Amino acid sequence: MSDSVDDAHQRARYWPVPVLRAVPAAVIAMVITFSPNHAAAFGLVSFGVFALVDGAALAWGSATRLPDDARSRRSGLLQAVLSFVAGGVALACNGLGLPAFIAIVVAYAVLTGALELAQGLRARGRSPFSRDWTTVGGLTLLLAVAFLVTPPDYSQQLGGVERVTGTLDASIVLVGLLGAYLAIAAVFHLIAGLSHKWGTAAPAATPDGAPHA
């Protein structure tokens, strides 16, 4: 019974954090989807804004919503700091082109993804959020892999059966990958947060101390 009450208490405190993290991911994903500009500079600005806002949500959530989990709190705060740094560097380097875009996103994805994955693995069996952290950490590491396997010099002339003119190059592909990652992350964060919110009620106890079915 005490484990259920404690689990419900943790969920009740922390559920707004993934919901807040879903907001910048969803907004930037939509901006990328509907923007005709997929240049590296646009990608850097989009990523920079996302990283700064996501870092703010993480910092607030880790500092105020994990009072009984010091290790996860420290890991979340470190992840927030890395997000702030990556976002600031991305905005400052938005004129440096594709190499800067790849380097900054890969560094962010490797460092924050590994931190969040490790945080989730360490929290197994003692935190209701361990699966969320593990999943998001793994997804973020996959973003790094996707960026690394995309050739920077990739260029494909459109035409033929597509009846579309123009060139599909690495910057378009990579900005699109960033948008896809953010869309998936937004959906997952939202579902996770609302699931924790709806799962906060502890089983009611009968007068003799036994929980209701």
Coordinates of N, CA and C in Angstrom, one line a residue:
M1 N 0.8 -1.2 0.0 CA 0.0 0.0 0.0 C 0.9 1.3 0.0
S2 N 1.9 1.2 0.8 CA 2.8 2.4 0.9 C 3.5 2.7 -0.4
D3 N 3.9 1.6 -1.1 CA 4.5 1.7 -2.4 C 3.6 2.4 -3.4
S4 N 2.3 2.0 -3.4 CA 1.3 2.6 -4.3 C 1.1 4.1 -4.0
V5 N 1.1 4.4 -2.7 CA 0.9 5.8 -2.3 C 2.1 6.6 -2.8
D6 N 3.3 6.1 -2.5 CA 4.5 6.8 -2.9 C 4.6 7.0 -4.4
D7 N 4.3 5.9 -5.2 CA 4.3 6.0 -6.6 C 3.3 7.0 -7.1
A8 N 2.1 7.1 -6.5 CA 1.1 8.1 -6.9 C 1.6 9.5 -6.6
H9 N 2.2 9.6 -5.5 CA 2.8 10.9 -5.1 C 3.8 11.4 -6.1
Q10 N 4.7 10.6 -6.5 CA 5.7 10.9 -7.5 C 5.1 11.3 -8.8
R11 N 4.1 10.6 -9.2 CA 3.5 10.9 -10.5 C 2.7 12.2 -10.4
A12 N 2.1 12.4 -9.3 CA 1.3 13.7 -9.1 C 2.2 14.9 -9.2
R13 N 3.4 14.8 -8.7 CA 4.3 15.9 -8.7 C 5.0 16.1 -10.1
Y14 N 5.3 15.0 -10.8 CA 6.2 15.1 -11.9 C 5.5 15.2 -13.3
W15 N 4.2 14.8 -13.3 CA 3.5 14.7 -14.6 C 3.6 16.0 -15.5
P16 N 3.6 17.2 -14.9 CA 3.6 18.4 -15.8 C 4.9 18.5 -16.6
V17 N 6.0 17.9 -16.1 CA 7.3 18.1 -16.7 C 7.3 17.5 -18.1
P18 N 7.0 16.2 -18.4 CA 6.9 15.8 -19.7 C 5.9 16.5 -20.6
V19 N 4.8 17.0 -20.0 CA 3.9 17.7 -20.8 C 4.5 19.1 -21.3
L20 N 5.2 19.7 -20.4 CA 5.9 21.0 -20.7 C 7.0 20.7 -21.8
R21 N 7.7 19.6 -21.6 CA 8.7 19.2 -22.6 C 8.1 19.0 -24.0
A22 N 6.9 18.5 -24.0 CA 6.2 18.3 -25.3 C 6.0 19.5 -26.1
V23 N 5.8 20.6 -25.4 CA 5.3 21.9 -26.0 C 6.4 22.4 -27.0
P24 N 7.7 22.7 -26.6 CA 8.6 23.2 -27.6 C 8.9 22.2 -28.7
A25 N 8.9 20.9 -28.3 CA 9.2 19.9 -29.4 C 8.1 19.9 -30.4
A26 N 6.8 20.0 -30.0 CA 5.7 20.0 -30.9 C 5.7 21.3 -31.8
V27 N 6.0 22.5 -31.1 CA 5.9 23.7 -31.9 C 7.0 23.8 -32.9
I28 N 8.3 23.4 -32.5 CA 9.4 23.5 -33.5 C 9.2 22.4 -34.6
A29 N 8.6 21.3 -34.3 CA 8.4 20.2 -35.3 C 7.4 20.8 -36.3
M30 N 6.3 21.5 -35.9 CA 5.4 22.1 -36.8 C 6.0 23.2 -37.6
V31 N 6.8 24.0 -37.0 CA 7.5 25.1 -37.8 C 8.4 24.5 -38.9
I32 N 9.1 23.4 -38.5 CA 10.0 22.8 -39.5 C 9.1 22.2 -40.6
T33 N 8.0 21.5 -40.3 CA 7.2 20.9 -41.2 C 6.6 21.8 -42.3
F34 N 6.2 23.0 -41.8 CA 5.5 23.9 -42.7 C 6.4 25.0 -43.3
S35 N 7.7 25.0 -42.9 CA 8.6 26.0 -43.5 C 9.2 25.5 -44.8
P36 N 9.2 26.3 -45.8 CA 9.9 25.9 -47.0 C 11.4 26.0 -46.9
N37 N 11.9 26.7 -45.9 CA 13.3 26.9 -45.7 C 13.9 25.8 -44.8
H38 N 14.7 24.9 -45.4 CA 15.4 23.8 -44.6 C 16.9 24.0 -44.6
A39 N 17.3 25.2 -44.7 CA 18.8 25.5 -44.7 C 19.4 25.2 -43.4
A40 N 20.7 25.0 -43.3 CA 21.3 24.7 -42.1 C 21.1 25.8 -41.0
A41 N 21.2 27.1 -41.5 CA 21.0 28.2 -40.6 C 19.6 28.1 -39.9
F42 N 18.6 27.8 -40.7 CA 17.2 27.6 -40.1 C 17.2 26.5 -39.1
G43 N 17.9 25.4 -39.5 CA 18.0 24.3 -38.5 C 18.7 24.6 -37.2
L44 N 19.7 25.4 -37.3 CA 20.4 25.8 -36.1 C 19.5 26.7 -35.2
V45 N 18.8 27.6 -35.8 CA 17.9 28.5 -35.0 C 16.8 27.7 -34.4
S46 N 16.2 26.8 -35.2 CA 15.1 26.0 -34.7 C 15.6 25.1 -33.5
F47 N 16.7 24.4 -33.7 CA 17.3 23.6 -32.7 C 17.6 24.4 -31.5
G48 N 18.2 25.6 -31.7 CA 18.6 26.4 -30.5 C 17.4 26.8 -29.7
V49 N 16.3 27.2 -30.3 CA 15.2 27.6 -29.5 C 14.6 26.4 -28.8
F50 N 14.5 25.2 -29.5 CA 14.0 24.0 -28.8 C 14.9 23.7 -27.6
A51 N 16.2 23.7 -27.8 CA 17.1 23.2 -26.7 C 17.0 24.2 -25.5
L52 N 16.9 25.4 -25.7 CA 16.8 26.4 -24.6 C 15.5 26.2 -23.8
V53 N 14.3 26.1 -24.5 CA 13.1 25.9 -23.8 C 13.0 24.5 -23.1
D54 N 13.4 23.5 -23.8 CA 13.4 22.2 -23.2 C 14.3 22.1 -22.0
G55 N 15.5 22.8 -22.1 CA 16.4 22.9 -20.9 C 15.7 23.6 -19.8
A56 N 14.9 24.6 -20.0 CA 14.2 25.3 -18.9 C 13.2 24.4 -18.3
A57 N 12.5 23.7 -19.1 CA 11.5 22.7 -18.5 C 12.2 21.6 -17.7
L58 N 13.3 21.1 -18.2 CA 14.0 20.1 -17.5 C 14.6 20.7 -16.2
A59 N 15.1 21.9 -16.2 CA 15.7 22.5 -15.0 C 14.7 22.7 -13.9
W60 N 13.5 23.2 -14.3 CA 12.4 23.4 -13.4 C 11.9 22.1 -12.8
G61 N 11.7 21.1 -13.7 CA 11.2 19.8 -13.2 C 12.2 19.1 -12.4
S62 N 13.4 19.1 -12.7 CA 14.4 18.3 -11.9 C 14.7 19.0 -10.6
A63 N 14.6 20.3 -10.5 CA 14.9 21.0 -9.3 C 13.8 21.0 -8.3
T64 N 12.5 21.0 -8.8 CA 11.4 21.1 -8.0 C 10.4 19.9 -7.9
R65 N 10.6 19.0 -8.8 CA 9.6 17.9 -8.9 C 10.2 16.5 -8.6
L66 N 11.4 16.5 -8.2 CA 12.1 15.2 -7.9 C 12.7 15.3 -6.5
P67 N 12.0 15.7 -5.5 CA 12.5 16.0 -4.2 C 13.1 14.7 -3.5
D68 N 12.6 13.5 -3.8 CA 13.1 12.3 -3.2 C 14.0 11.5 -4.0
D69 N 14.5 12.0 -5.1 CA 15.4 11.3 -6.0 C 16.6 12.1 -6.4
A70 N 17.6 12.2 -5.4 CA 18.7 13.1 -5.6 C 19.5 12.8 -6.9
R71 N 19.7 11.5 -7.1 CA 20.5 11.1 -8.3 C 19.9 11.6 -9.6
S72 N 18.6 11.3 -9.7 CA 17.9 11.7 -11.0 C 17.8 13.2 -11.1
R73 N 17.7 13.9 -9.9 CA 17.6 15.3 -9.9 C 18.9 15.9 -10.5
R74 N 20.1 15.4 -10.0 CA 21.4 15.9 -10.5 C 21.5 15.6 -11.9
S75 N 21.1 14.4 -12.4 CA 21.3 14.0 -13.8 C 20.4 14.9 -14.7
G76 N 19.2 15.2 -14.2 CA 18.3 16.1 -15.0 C 18.8 17.5 -15.1
L77 N 19.4 18.0 -14.0 CA 19.9 19.4 -14.0 C 21.2 19.5 -14.9
L78 N 22.0 18.4 -14.9 CA 23.1 18.4 -15.8 C 22.7 18.4 -17.3
Q79 N 21.7 17.6 -17.5 CA 21.1 17.6 -18.9 C 20.5 18.9 -19.3
A80 N 19.9 19.6 -18.3 CA 19.4 21.0 -18.6 C 20.5 21.9 -18.9
V81 N 21.6 21.8 -18.2 CA 22.8 22.7 -18.5 C 23.3 22.5 -19.9
L82 N 23.4 21.2 -20.2 CA 23.9 20.8 -21.6 C 23.0 21.4 -22.6
S83 N 21.7 21.3 -22.4 CA 20.7 21.8 -23.3 C 20.8 23.3 -23.5
F84 N 21.0 24.0 -22.4 CA 21.2 25.5 -22.4 C 22.5 25.8 -23.3
V85 N 23.6 25.1 -23.0 CA 24.8 25.4 -23.7 C 24.6 25.1 -25.2
A86 N 24.1 23.9 -25.6 CA 23.8 23.6 -27.0 C 22.9 24.6 -27.7
G87 N 21.9 25.0 -27.0 CA 21.0 26.0 -27.6 C 21.6 27.3 -27.8
G88 N 22.4 27.8 -26.8 CA 23.1 29.1 -27.0 C 24.1 29.0 -28.1
V89 N 24.9 27.9 -28.1 CA 25.9 27.8 -29.2 C 25.2 27.7 -30.6
A90 N 24.1 27.0 -30.7 CA 23.4 26.9 -31.9 C 23.0 28.3 -32.4
L91 N 22.4 29.1 -31.6 CA 21.9 30.4 -32.0 C 23.1 31.3 -32.3
A92 N 24.2 31.2 -31.6 CA 25.4 32.0 -31.9 C 26.1 31.6 -33.2
C93 N 25.9 30.3 -33.6 CA 26.7 29.8 -34.7 C 25.8 29.6 -35.9
N94 N 24.6 30.3 -36.0 CA 23.6 30.0 -37.0 C 24.2 30.4 -38.4
G95 N 25.2 31.2 -38.5 CA 25.8 31.5 -39.8 C 26.9 30.7 -40.3
L96 N 27.2 29.6 -39.5 CA 28.4 28.8 -39.8 C 28.1 27.5 -40.7
G97 N 26.8 27.4 -41.0 CA 26.4 26.4 -42.0 C 26.3 25.0 -41.5
L98 N 26.3 24.0 -42.5 CA 26.0 22.6 -42.2 C 27.0 22.0 -41.2
P99 N 28.3 22.2 -41.3 CA 29.2 21.5 -40.3 C 28.8 21.9 -38.9
A100 N 28.5 23.1 -38.6 CA 28.1 23.5 -37.3 C 26.8 22.9 -36.9
F101 N 25.9 22.8 -37.8 CA 24.6 22.2 -37.5 C 24.8 20.7 -37.1
I102 N 25.5 20.0 -37.8 CA 25.8 18.6 -37.5 C 26.5 18.4 -36.2
A103 N 27.6 19.2 -36.0 CA 28.4 19.0 -34.8 C 27.6 19.3 -33.6
I104 N 26.8 20.4 -33.6 CA 26.1 20.8 -32.4 C 25.0 19.8 -32.1
V105 N 24.2 19.4 -33.1 CA 23.1 18.5 -32.8 C 23.7 17.1 -32.4
V106 N 24.7 16.7 -33.0 CA 25.3 15.4 -32.6 C 25.8 15.4 -31.2
A107 N 26.6 16.5 -30.8 CA 27.1 16.6 -29.5 C 26.0 16.6 -28.5
Y108 N 25.0 17.4 -28.7 CA 23.8 17.5 -27.8 C 23.1 16.1 -27.7
A109 N 22.9 15.5 -28.8 CA 22.2 14.2 -28.8 C 22.9 13.1 -28.1
V110 N 24.3 13.0 -28.3 CA 25.1 12.0 -27.6 C 25.1 12.3 -26.1
L111 N 25.4 13.5 -25.7 CA 25.6 13.8 -24.3 C 24.2 13.7 -23.5
T112 N 23.2 14.4 -24.0 CA 21.9 14.4 -23.3 C 21.2 13.0 -23.4
G113 N 21.4 12.4 -24.6 CA 20.7 11.1 -24.8 C 21.3 10.1 -23.9
A114 N 22.7 10.0 -23.8 CA 23.3 9.1 -22.9 C 23.0 9.4 -21.4
L115 N 22.9 10.6 -21.0 CA 22.5 11.0 -19.7 C 21.1 10.5 -19.3
E116 N 20.2 10.8 -20.2 CA 18.8 10.4 -19.9 C 18.6 8.9 -20.0
L117 N 19.3 8.2 -20.9 CA 19.2 6.8 -20.9 C 19.8 6.2 -19.6
A118 N 21.0 6.7 -19.2 CA 21.6 6.2 -18.0 C 20.7 6.5 -16.8
Q119 N 20.1 7.7 -16.8 CA 19.2 8.0 -15.7 C 18.0 7.0 -15.6
G120 N 17.4 6.7 -16.7 CA 16.3 5.7 -16.7 C 16.8 4.4 -16.3
L121 N 17.9 3.9 -16.7 CA 18.4 2.6 -16.4 C 18.7 2.5 -14.9
R122 N 19.3 3.6 -14.3 CA 19.6 3.6 -12.9 C 18.3 3.6 -12.0
A123 N 17.2 4.2 -12.6 CA 16.0 4.4 -11.8 C 15.0 3.2 -11.9
R124 N 15.4 2.1 -12.6 CA 14.5 1.0 -12.8 C 14.2 0.4 -11.4
G125 N 13.0 0.1 -11.2 CA 12.5 -0.5 -9.9 C 12.3 0.5 -8.8
R126 N 12.7 1.7 -9.0 CA 12.5 2.7 -7.9 C 11.9 4.0 -8.3
S127 N 11.6 4.1 -9.6 CA 11.0 5.4 -10.1 C 9.9 5.0 -11.2
P128 N 8.7 5.6 -11.1 CA 7.8 5.3 -12.2 C 8.1 6.0 -13.5
F129 N 9.2 6.8 -13.6 CA 9.6 7.5 -14.8 C 10.7 6.8 -15.5
S130 N 11.2 5.7 -15.0 CA 12.4 5.1 -15.6 C 12.3 4.7 -17.0
R131 N 11.1 4.2 -17.4 CA 10.9 3.8 -18.8 C 10.8 5.0 -19.7
D132 N 10.2 6.1 -19.2 CA 10.1 7.3 -20.0 C 11.5 7.9 -20.3
W133 N 12.4 7.9 -19.2 CA 13.7 8.5 -19.4 C 14.6 7.6 -20.4
T134 N 14.4 6.2 -20.2 CA 15.1 5.3 -21.0 C 14.7 5.5 -22.5
T135 N 13.4 5.6 -22.7 CA 12.9 5.7 -24.1 C 13.4 7.0 -24.8
V136 N 13.2 8.1 -24.1 CA 13.7 9.4 -24.7 C 15.2 9.4 -24.9
G137 N 15.9 8.9 -23.9 CA 17.4 8.8 -24.1 C 17.8 8.0 -25.3
G138 N 17.1 6.9 -25.5 CA 17.5 6.1 -26.7 C 17.1 6.8 -27.9
L139 N 15.9 7.4 -27.9 CA 15.5 8.1 -29.1 C 16.4 9.3 -29.5
T140 N 16.9 10.0 -28.5 CA 17.9 11.1 -28.7 C 19.2 10.5 -29.3
L141 N 19.6 9.4 -28.8 CA 20.9 8.8 -29.3 C 20.7 8.4 -30.8
L142 N 19.5 7.9 -31.1 CA 19.2 7.6 -32.5 C 19.2 8.8 -33.4
L143 N 18.9 10.0 -32.9 CA 19.0 11.2 -33.6 C 20.5 11.5 -34.0
A144 N 21.4 11.2 -33.0 CA 22.8 11.4 -33.3 C 23.3 10.4 -34.4
V145 N 22.8 9.2 -34.3 CA 23.2 8.2 -35.3 C 22.7 8.6 -36.7
A146 N 21.4 9.1 -36.8 CA 20.9 9.5 -38.1 C 21.7 10.6 -38.7
F147 N 22.1 11.6 -37.8 CA 22.9 12.7 -38.3 C 24.3 12.2 -38.8
L148 N 24.8 11.3 -38.1 CA 26.2 10.8 -38.4 C 26.2 10.0 -39.7
V149 N 25.1 9.2 -40.0 CA 25.1 8.4 -41.2 C 24.7 9.1 -42.4
T150 N 24.2 10.3 -42.3 CA 23.8 11.1 -43.5 C 25.0 11.8 -44.0
P151 N 25.4 11.5 -45.3 CA 26.6 12.2 -45.8 C 26.4 13.7 -45.9
P152 N 27.4 14.5 -45.4 CA 27.3 15.9 -45.5 C 27.2 16.5 -46.9
D153 N 27.7 15.7 -47.9 CA 27.8 16.2 -49.3 C 26.6 15.5 -50.1
Y154 N 25.7 15.0 -49.4 CA 24.6 14.3 -50.1 C 23.8 15.4 -51.0
S155 N 23.5 15.0 -52.2 CA 22.8 15.9 -53.1 C 22.1 15.1 -54.1
Q156 N 20.8 15.2 -54.3 CA 20.0 14.5 -55.2 C 19.1 15.4 -56.0
Q157 N 19.3 15.4 -57.3 CA 18.4 16.3 -58.2 C 17.0 15.7 -58.3
L158 N 16.0 16.5 -58.0 CA 14.7 16.0 -58.1 C 14.1 16.2 -59.5
G159 N 13.1 15.4 -59.8 CA 12.6 15.5 -61.2 C 12.0 14.1 -61.5
G160 N 11.8 13.9 -62.8 CA 11.3 12.6 -63.3 C 9.9 12.4 -62.8
V161 N 9.7 11.1 -62.2 CA 8.4 10.7 -61.8 C 7.8 11.6 -60.7
E162 N 8.8 12.2 -59.9 CA 8.3 13.1 -58.8 C 7.6 14.3 -59.3
R163 N 7.9 14.8 -60.5 CA 7.4 16.0 -61.0 C 7.6 17.2 -60.1
V164 N 8.8 17.1 -59.4 CA 9.2 18.2 -58.5 C 10.6 18.6 -59.0
T165 N 10.8 19.9 -59.1 CA 12.1 20.4 -59.5 C 12.9 20.9 -58.2
G166 N 14.2 20.8 -58.3 CA 15.0 21.3 -57.2 C 16.0 20.2 -56.8
T167 N 16.7 20.5 -55.7 CA 17.7 19.6 -55.2 C 17.5 19.2 -53.8
L168 N 17.5 17.9 -53.5 CA 17.4 17.4 -52.1 C 18.8 17.2 -51.6
D169 N 19.3 18.1 -50.7 CA 20.6 18.0 -50.2 C 20.6 17.6 -48.7
A170 N 21.8 17.6 -48.1 CA 22.0 17.1 -46.8 C 21.3 18.0 -45.7
S171 N 21.3 19.3 -45.9 CA 20.7 20.2 -45.0 C 19.2 20.0 -44.9
I172 N 18.6 19.8 -46.1 CA 17.1 19.5 -46.1 C 16.8 18.2 -45.4
V173 N 17.6 17.2 -45.6 CA 17.4 15.9 -45.0 C 17.6 16.0 -43.5
L174 N 18.6 16.7 -43.1 CA 18.9 16.7 -41.6 C 17.9 17.6 -40.9
V175 N 17.5 18.7 -41.4 CA 16.5 19.5 -40.8 C 15.2 18.7 -40.7
G176 N 14.9 17.9 -41.7 CA 13.7 17.1 -41.7 C 13.8 16.0 -40.6
L177 N 15.0 15.4 -40.5 CA 15.2 14.4 -39.4 C 15.0 15.0 -38.0
L178 N 15.5 16.3 -37.9 CA 15.3 17.0 -36.6 C 13.8 17.2 -36.3
G179 N 13.1 17.6 -37.3 CA 11.7 17.8 -37.2 C 10.9 16.5 -36.8
A180 N 11.4 15.4 -37.5 CA 10.8 14.1 -37.2 C 11.0 13.6 -35.8
Y181 N 12.3 13.8 -35.3 CA 12.6 13.5 -33.9 C 11.8 14.3 -32.9
L182 N 11.7 15.6 -33.2 CA 10.9 16.4 -32.3 C 9.4 16.0 -32.3
A183 N 8.9 15.7 -33.4 CA 7.5 15.3 -33.5 C 7.2 14.0 -32.7
I184 N 8.1 13.0 -32.8 CA 8.0 11.8 -32.1 C 8.2 12.0 -30.6
A185 N 9.2 12.8 -30.2 CA 9.4 13.1 -28.8 C 8.2 13.9 -28.2
A186 N 7.6 14.8 -29.0 CA 6.5 15.5 -28.4 C 5.3 14.6 -28.1
V187 N 5.0 13.7 -29.1 CA 3.9 12.7 -28.8 C 4.2 11.9 -27.6
F188 N 5.4 11.4 -27.5 CA 5.8 10.5 -26.4 C 5.7 11.2 -25.1
H189 N 6.2 12.4 -25.0 CA 6.2 13.2 -23.8 C 4.8 13.5 -23.4
L190 N 3.9 13.9 -24.3 CA 2.5 14.2 -24.0 C 1.8 12.9 -23.5
I191 N 2.0 11.8 -24.1 CA 1.3 10.6 -23.7 C 1.8 10.2 -22.3
A192 N 3.1 10.3 -22.1 CA 3.7 9.9 -20.8 C 3.2 10.8 -19.7
G193 N 3.2 12.1 -19.9 CA 2.7 13.0 -18.9 C 1.3 12.8 -18.5
L194 N 0.4 12.7 -19.5 CA -1.0 12.5 -19.2 C -1.3 11.1 -18.6
S195 N -0.5 10.1 -19.0 CA -0.6 8.8 -18.4 C -0.3 8.9 -16.9
H196 N 0.8 9.6 -16.6 CA 1.1 9.8 -15.1 C 0.1 10.6 -14.4
K197 N -0.5 11.6 -15.0 CA -1.5 12.4 -14.4 C -2.8 11.5 -14.1
W198 N -3.2 10.7 -15.0 CA -4.4 9.9 -14.8 C -4.1 8.7 -13.9
G199 N -2.8 8.4 -13.7 CA -2.5 7.3 -12.8 C -2.0 7.7 -11.4
T200 N -2.4 9.0 -11.0 CA -1.9 9.5 -9.7 C -2.7 9.0 -8.5
A201 N -4.0 8.5 -8.8 CA -4.8 8.2 -7.6 C -4.4 6.8 -7.0
A202 N -4.1 6.9 -5.7 CA -3.8 5.6 -5.0 C -5.0 4.9 -4.7
P203 N -5.0 3.5 -4.6 CA -6.1 2.7 -4.2 C -6.8 3.2 -2.9
A204 N -8.1 3.4 -2.9 CA -8.8 3.8 -1.7 C -8.8 2.6 -0.8
A205 N -8.7 2.9 0.5 CA -8.7 1.9 1.6 C -10.1 1.8 2.2
T206 N -10.4 0.5 2.5 CA -11.7 0.3 3.3 C -11.4 0.5 4.8
P207 N -12.4 0.6 5.6 CA -12.2 0.8 7.0 C -11.3 -0.2 7.7
D208 N -11.3 -1.4 7.2 CA -10.4 -2.4 7.8 C -9.0 -2.4 7.3
G209 N -8.7 -1.4 6.4 CA -7.3 -1.2 5.9 C -7.1 -1.9 4.6
A210 N -8.0 -2.7 4.0 CA -7.8 -3.3 2.8 C -8.2 -2.4 1.6
P211 N -7.4 -2.4 0.5 CA -7.8 -1.6 -0.6 C -9.0 -2.1 -1.3
H212 N -9.7 -1.1 -1.9 CA -10.9 -1.5 -2.7 C -10.4 -2.2 -4.0
A213 N -11.1 -3.0 -4.5 CA -10.8 -3.7 -5.8 C -11.0 -2.7 -6.9

